[in-house]
Amino acid sequence: MVAHLTVSTSTDAPEQAGQPLLTYCDDATGERTALTVGQLGGWVARTAGLLRDGCGLGPGSRVAVLLPPHWRTAAVLLGAWSVGMAVSFRPRATAGLPVLEPGGDRPYDAVFVTPERLDDWLEDVPDGVHRYLVGTGALADVPVGWLDWSAEVLRHTDTPPDYAAVHPAAPATPDGTSYAAWGRLAKEVAAQLDLHPGDRLLVDAAEHEQPVKWLLAPLAAGASVVICANLDPAGSADRMTTEHITRVL
């Protein structure tokens, strides 16, 4: 999926024969979405097509992402990185704080934000040439100047395009941190979490917004991940069993 971030797309690990690579649960709504490597790869390919073919973007383009831990967020991040873009990920915890990065005063080439954060008076949502709302499904009301990612992404094929190789020294984030450096960090975080191929990591979405923990580290280790929003501690024992959890973040 992403060059130099050591993301495994092998069918040997962590999942075999269609077992989930990334699972998203919401204890408040009962939602559970489980994606295999192929299914997640399809959404990544669609997002890459949206950015590359729909928006005309490519290596060096700047993308701002204001999204929570979620399978859609994984598709957006991996889709942007797979075509060599520099991604500014902004967790909810930074709302209202200045973002200091080169070119931060210029419009981004693309911006992805949830409807909730767009409407939050604390947020300073950056301007973008292409602007997408990413909700929990098709949006009934989309403000002027914005597009619904869920609708737009389906205009593109889930077959991976012919990617140009991303140079390991190219910036994966607007601060200049390279793809190679993020790959090394992902491996280091995976080692700190003691993740190994075949592990299944449970992540509390409210406590761990940074994708290096809930996305890149598990994938770098060949592990799968279960992201849970509104985590209910009362049901944690059952989830450990039903989701075959081996590690908890």
Short mmCIF file of C-alpha atoms in Angstrom, two decimals:
data_model
loop_
_atom_site.label_atom_id
_atom_site.label_comp_id
_atom_site.label_asym_id
_atom_site.label_seq_id
_atom_site.Cartn_x
_atom_site.Cartn_y
_atom_site.Cartn_z
CA MET A 1 0.00 0.00 0.00
CA VAL A 2 2.57 2.56 1.07
CA ALA A 3 6.16 2.43 -0.03
CA HIS A 4 8.76 2.63 2.72
CA LEU A 5 6.16 2.50 5.48
CA THR A 6 6.57 -1.29 5.45
CA VAL A 7 2.85 -1.94 5.24
CA SER A 8 2.23 -5.61 4.50
CA THR A 9 -0.31 -6.59 1.86
CA SER A 10 0.67 -10.26 1.94
CA THR A 11 -2.07 -12.84 2.21
CA ASP A 12 0.11 -14.85 4.58
CA ALA A 13 0.10 -12.46 7.57
CA PRO A 14 -1.56 -11.22 9.63
CA GLU A 15 -4.74 -12.64 8.08
CA GLN A 16 -5.31 -15.72 6.01
CA ALA A 17 -8.06 -16.43 3.50
CA GLY A 18 -10.14 -13.33 4.12
CA GLN A 19 -9.65 -12.77 7.82
CA PRO A 20 -9.83 -9.08 8.84
CA LEU A 21 -6.83 -6.79 8.79
CA LEU A 22 -8.64 -3.75 10.21
CA THR A 23 -11.85 -3.88 12.24
CA TYR A 24 -13.80 -0.84 13.43
CA CYS A 25 -16.31 -1.09 16.29
CA ASP A 26 -18.51 1.51 18.00
CA ASP A 27 -19.96 0.42 21.32
CA ALA A 28 -22.45 3.31 21.27
CA THR A 29 -24.05 2.38 17.95
CA GLY A 30 -23.23 -1.31 17.65
CA GLU A 31 -21.43 -0.79 14.34
CA ARG A 32 -18.79 -3.34 13.37
CA THR A 33 -16.96 -3.13 10.06
CA ALA A 34 -14.22 -5.66 9.32
CA LEU A 35 -11.97 -5.25 6.29
CA THR A 36 -9.57 -7.77 4.84
CA VAL A 37 -6.34 -6.72 3.15
CA GLY A 38 -8.12 -6.81 -0.21
CA GLN A 39 -11.09 -4.79 1.01
CA LEU A 40 -9.01 -2.13 2.72
CA GLY A 41 -6.73 -2.07 -0.32
CA GLY A 42 -9.78 -1.40 -2.49
CA TRP A 43 -10.74 1.67 -0.47
CA VAL A 44 -7.12 2.83 -0.50
CA ALA A 45 -7.08 2.46 -4.31
CA ARG A 46 -10.34 4.39 -4.65
CA THR A 47 -8.98 7.22 -2.48
CA ALA A 48 -5.72 7.28 -4.41
CA GLY A 49 -7.73 7.49 -7.63
CA LEU A 50 -9.84 10.31 -6.22
CA LEU A 51 -6.75 12.31 -5.31
CA ARG A 52 -4.65 11.49 -8.35
CA ASP A 53 -7.20 11.31 -11.14
CA GLY A 54 -10.10 13.28 -9.64
CA CYS A 55 -8.06 16.11 -8.14
CA GLY A 56 -4.93 15.97 -10.28
CA LEU A 57 -2.67 15.63 -7.24
CA GLY A 58 0.50 13.64 -6.81
CA PRO A 59 3.92 13.52 -5.15
CA GLY A 60 4.57 16.63 -3.11
CA SER A 61 0.91 17.63 -2.82
CA ARG A 62 -0.17 18.63 0.69
CA VAL A 63 -3.18 17.03 2.37
CA ALA A 64 -4.76 17.93 5.73
CA VAL A 65 -6.64 15.16 7.56
CA LEU A 66 -8.91 15.99 10.52
CA LEU A 67 -10.43 12.57 11.14
CA PRO A 68 -10.69 10.17 14.10
CA PRO A 69 -9.29 6.63 14.20
CA HIS A 70 -11.58 4.81 11.75
CA TRP A 71 -11.38 2.51 8.75
CA ARG A 72 -12.28 5.46 6.48
CA THR A 73 -9.38 7.42 7.96
CA ALA A 74 -7.06 4.52 7.21
CA ALA A 75 -8.25 4.59 3.59
CA VAL A 76 -7.66 8.35 3.31
CA LEU A 77 -4.21 8.25 4.91
CA LEU A 78 -2.94 5.23 3.00
CA GLY A 79 -4.50 6.49 -0.22
CA ALA A 80 -2.68 9.83 0.06
CA TRP A 81 0.62 8.25 1.07
CA SER A 82 0.43 5.66 -1.68
CA VAL A 83 0.75 8.41 -4.30
CA GLY A 84 3.50 10.29 -2.49
CA MET A 85 1.61 13.10 -0.76
CA ALA A 86 2.63 14.93 2.41
CA VAL A 87 -0.12 14.42 5.00
CA SER A 88 -0.79 16.78 7.89
CA PHE A 89 -2.74 14.70 10.41
CA ARG A 90 -4.53 16.83 13.01
CA PRO A 91 -6.03 14.97 15.99
CA ARG A 92 -9.09 16.31 17.79
CA ALA A 93 -6.91 17.12 20.81
CA THR A 94 -5.21 19.92 18.81
CA ALA A 95 -8.46 21.82 18.14
CA GLY A 96 -7.90 25.54 18.64
CA LEU A 97 -4.12 25.24 18.74
CA PRO A 98 -1.92 26.81 16.06
CA VAL A 99 -0.37 24.39 13.61
CA LEU A 100 3.25 25.25 12.90
CA GLU A 101 4.52 23.64 9.72
CA PRO A 102 6.09 24.91 6.51
CA GLY A 103 3.46 26.28 4.16
CA GLY A 104 0.80 26.12 6.86
CA ASP A 105 -0.51 29.54 5.84
CA ARG A 106 -1.26 28.33 2.29
CA PRO A 107 -4.35 26.36 1.27
CA TYR A 108 -3.80 22.62 1.24
CA ASP A 109 -4.28 20.73 -1.98
CA ALA A 110 -6.95 18.62 -0.27
CA VAL A 111 -8.66 18.65 3.13
CA PHE A 112 -10.60 15.82 4.79
CA VAL A 113 -12.70 16.57 7.89
CA THR A 114 -15.69 15.13 9.74
CA PRO A 115 -18.95 17.13 9.75
CA GLU A 116 -18.66 17.41 13.53
CA ARG A 117 -15.25 19.04 13.41
CA LEU A 118 -16.27 21.30 10.53
CA ASP A 119 -19.12 22.66 12.68
CA ASP A 120 -17.05 22.92 15.89
CA TRP A 121 -16.34 26.54 16.77
CA LEU A 122 -13.06 25.50 18.40
CA GLU A 123 -11.70 24.14 15.13
CA ASP A 124 -9.67 26.14 12.69
CA VAL A 125 -10.26 23.94 9.66
CA PRO A 126 -7.60 24.77 7.06
CA ASP A 127 -8.54 25.94 3.63
CA GLY A 128 -8.10 23.54 0.75
CA VAL A 129 -8.42 23.48 -3.01
CA HIS A 130 -10.36 20.20 -2.80
CA ARG A 131 -12.48 19.75 0.33
CA TYR A 132 -14.16 16.55 1.50
CA LEU A 133 -16.47 15.70 4.38
CA VAL A 134 -15.96 12.19 5.74
CA GLY A 135 -18.93 10.97 7.76
CA THR A 136 -20.26 7.61 8.87
CA GLY A 137 -22.07 7.16 5.57
CA ALA A 138 -23.65 9.14 2.75
CA LEU A 139 -24.34 12.69 3.94
CA ALA A 140 -27.78 14.22 3.52
CA ASP A 141 -26.57 17.82 3.81
CA VAL A 142 -23.23 18.90 2.33
CA PRO A 143 -22.28 22.60 2.62
CA VAL A 144 -21.46 24.58 -0.50
CA GLY A 145 -17.80 24.20 -1.40
CA TRP A 146 -17.52 20.70 0.08
CA LEU A 147 -17.96 17.21 -1.35
CA ASP A 148 -19.05 13.96 0.30
CA TRP A 149 -16.07 11.59 0.31
CA SER A 150 -18.33 8.55 0.57
CA ALA A 151 -19.98 9.46 -2.73
CA GLU A 152 -16.98 10.83 -4.59
CA VAL A 153 -14.64 7.94 -3.78
CA LEU A 154 -17.05 5.44 -5.38
CA ARG A 155 -16.50 7.13 -8.73
CA HIS A 156 -13.06 5.50 -8.80
CA THR A 157 -12.04 1.89 -9.22
CA ASP A 158 -10.95 -0.33 -6.36
CA THR A 159 -8.23 -1.75 -8.59
CA PRO A 160 -4.85 -0.32 -7.58
CA PRO A 161 -3.50 2.07 -10.21
CA ASP A 162 -0.01 1.90 -11.65
CA TYR A 163 1.79 3.75 -8.89
CA ALA A 164 5.04 5.61 -9.40
CA ALA A 165 7.61 4.58 -6.83
CA VAL A 166 7.73 6.90 -3.81
CA HIS A 167 11.29 7.87 -2.97
CA PRO A 168 12.14 7.01 0.66
CA ALA A 169 13.56 10.51 1.21
CA ALA A 170 10.36 12.22 0.00
CA PRO A 171 8.34 14.03 2.70
CA ALA A 172 5.44 12.00 4.08
CA THR A 173 4.39 14.93 6.28
CA PRO A 174 4.61 18.69 5.62
CA ASP A 175 7.29 19.11 8.31
CA GLY A 176 9.65 17.25 5.99
CA THR A 177 9.75 13.91 7.84
CA SER A 178 10.46 11.35 5.14
CA TYR A 179 8.65 8.16 4.25
CA ALA A 180 11.71 6.20 5.38
CA ALA A 181 11.73 7.98 8.76
CA TRP A 182 8.05 7.25 9.35
CA GLY A 183 8.67 3.64 8.40
CA ARG A 184 11.44 3.37 10.98
CA LEU A 185 9.25 5.03 13.61
CA ALA A 186 6.40 2.62 12.87
CA LYS A 187 8.74 -0.31 13.42
CA GLU A 188 10.06 1.21 16.66
CA VAL A 189 6.53 1.74 18.00
CA ALA A 190 5.60 -1.82 17.02
CA ALA A 191 8.62 -3.09 18.97
CA GLN A 192 7.63 -0.97 22.01
CA LEU A 193 4.13 -2.46 21.85
CA ASP A 194 5.64 -5.95 21.46
CA LEU A 195 3.66 -6.54 18.28
CA HIS A 196 4.43 -9.54 16.11
CA PRO A 197 2.99 -11.07 12.94
CA GLY A 198 -0.42 -12.56 13.69
CA ASP A 199 -1.09 -10.35 16.74
CA ARG A 200 -4.45 -8.62 16.98
CA LEU A 201 -4.29 -5.21 18.67
CA LEU A 202 -7.26 -3.59 20.43
CA VAL A 203 -7.15 0.22 20.32
CA ASP A 204 -9.34 2.63 22.30
CA ALA A 205 -10.08 5.28 19.65
CA ALA A 206 -10.62 7.99 22.27
CA GLU A 207 -7.17 7.48 23.80
CA HIS A 208 -4.97 6.98 20.74
CA GLU A 209 -5.60 9.34 17.84
CA GLN A 210 -2.15 9.28 16.26
CA PRO A 211 -2.13 6.88 13.28
CA VAL A 212 1.44 5.79 13.90
CA LYS A 213 0.02 3.78 16.83
CA TRP A 214 -3.34 2.53 15.59
CA LEU A 215 -2.42 2.07 11.92
CA LEU A 216 1.24 2.17 10.91
CA ALA A 217 2.78 0.23 13.81
CA PRO A 218 0.39 -2.75 13.57
CA LEU A 219 0.75 -2.92 9.79
CA ALA A 220 4.53 -2.61 10.00
CA ALA A 221 4.56 -5.57 12.40
CA GLY A 222 2.24 -7.70 10.29
CA ALA A 223 -0.46 -7.48 12.96
CA SER A 224 -4.17 -6.72 12.59
CA VAL A 225 -6.01 -4.05 14.54
CA VAL A 226 -9.42 -3.57 16.15
CA ILE A 227 -10.31 0.11 16.65
CA CYS A 228 -13.12 0.69 19.13
CA ALA A 229 -14.96 3.99 19.57
CA ASN A 230 -16.96 4.69 22.75
CA LEU A 231 -15.27 1.70 24.31
CA ASP A 232 -17.42 0.03 26.96
CA PRO A 233 -15.18 -1.46 29.66
CA ALA A 234 -18.03 -3.77 30.71
CA GLY A 235 -17.80 -5.60 27.41
CA SER A 236 -14.01 -5.75 27.17
CA ALA A 237 -13.73 -9.37 28.30
CA ASP A 238 -16.18 -10.55 25.64
CA ARG A 239 -14.42 -8.52 22.96
CA MET A 240 -11.05 -9.99 23.88
CA THR A 241 -12.52 -13.41 23.14
CA THR A 242 -14.73 -12.70 20.14
CA GLU A 243 -12.11 -10.55 18.35
CA HIS A 244 -9.21 -12.83 19.31
CA ILE A 245 -7.29 -9.92 20.85
CA THR A 246 -3.66 -10.60 21.78
CA ARG A 247 -2.52 -7.03 22.59
CA VAL A 248 -4.23 -3.95 24.04
CA LEU A 249 -3.17 -0.36 23.50
#
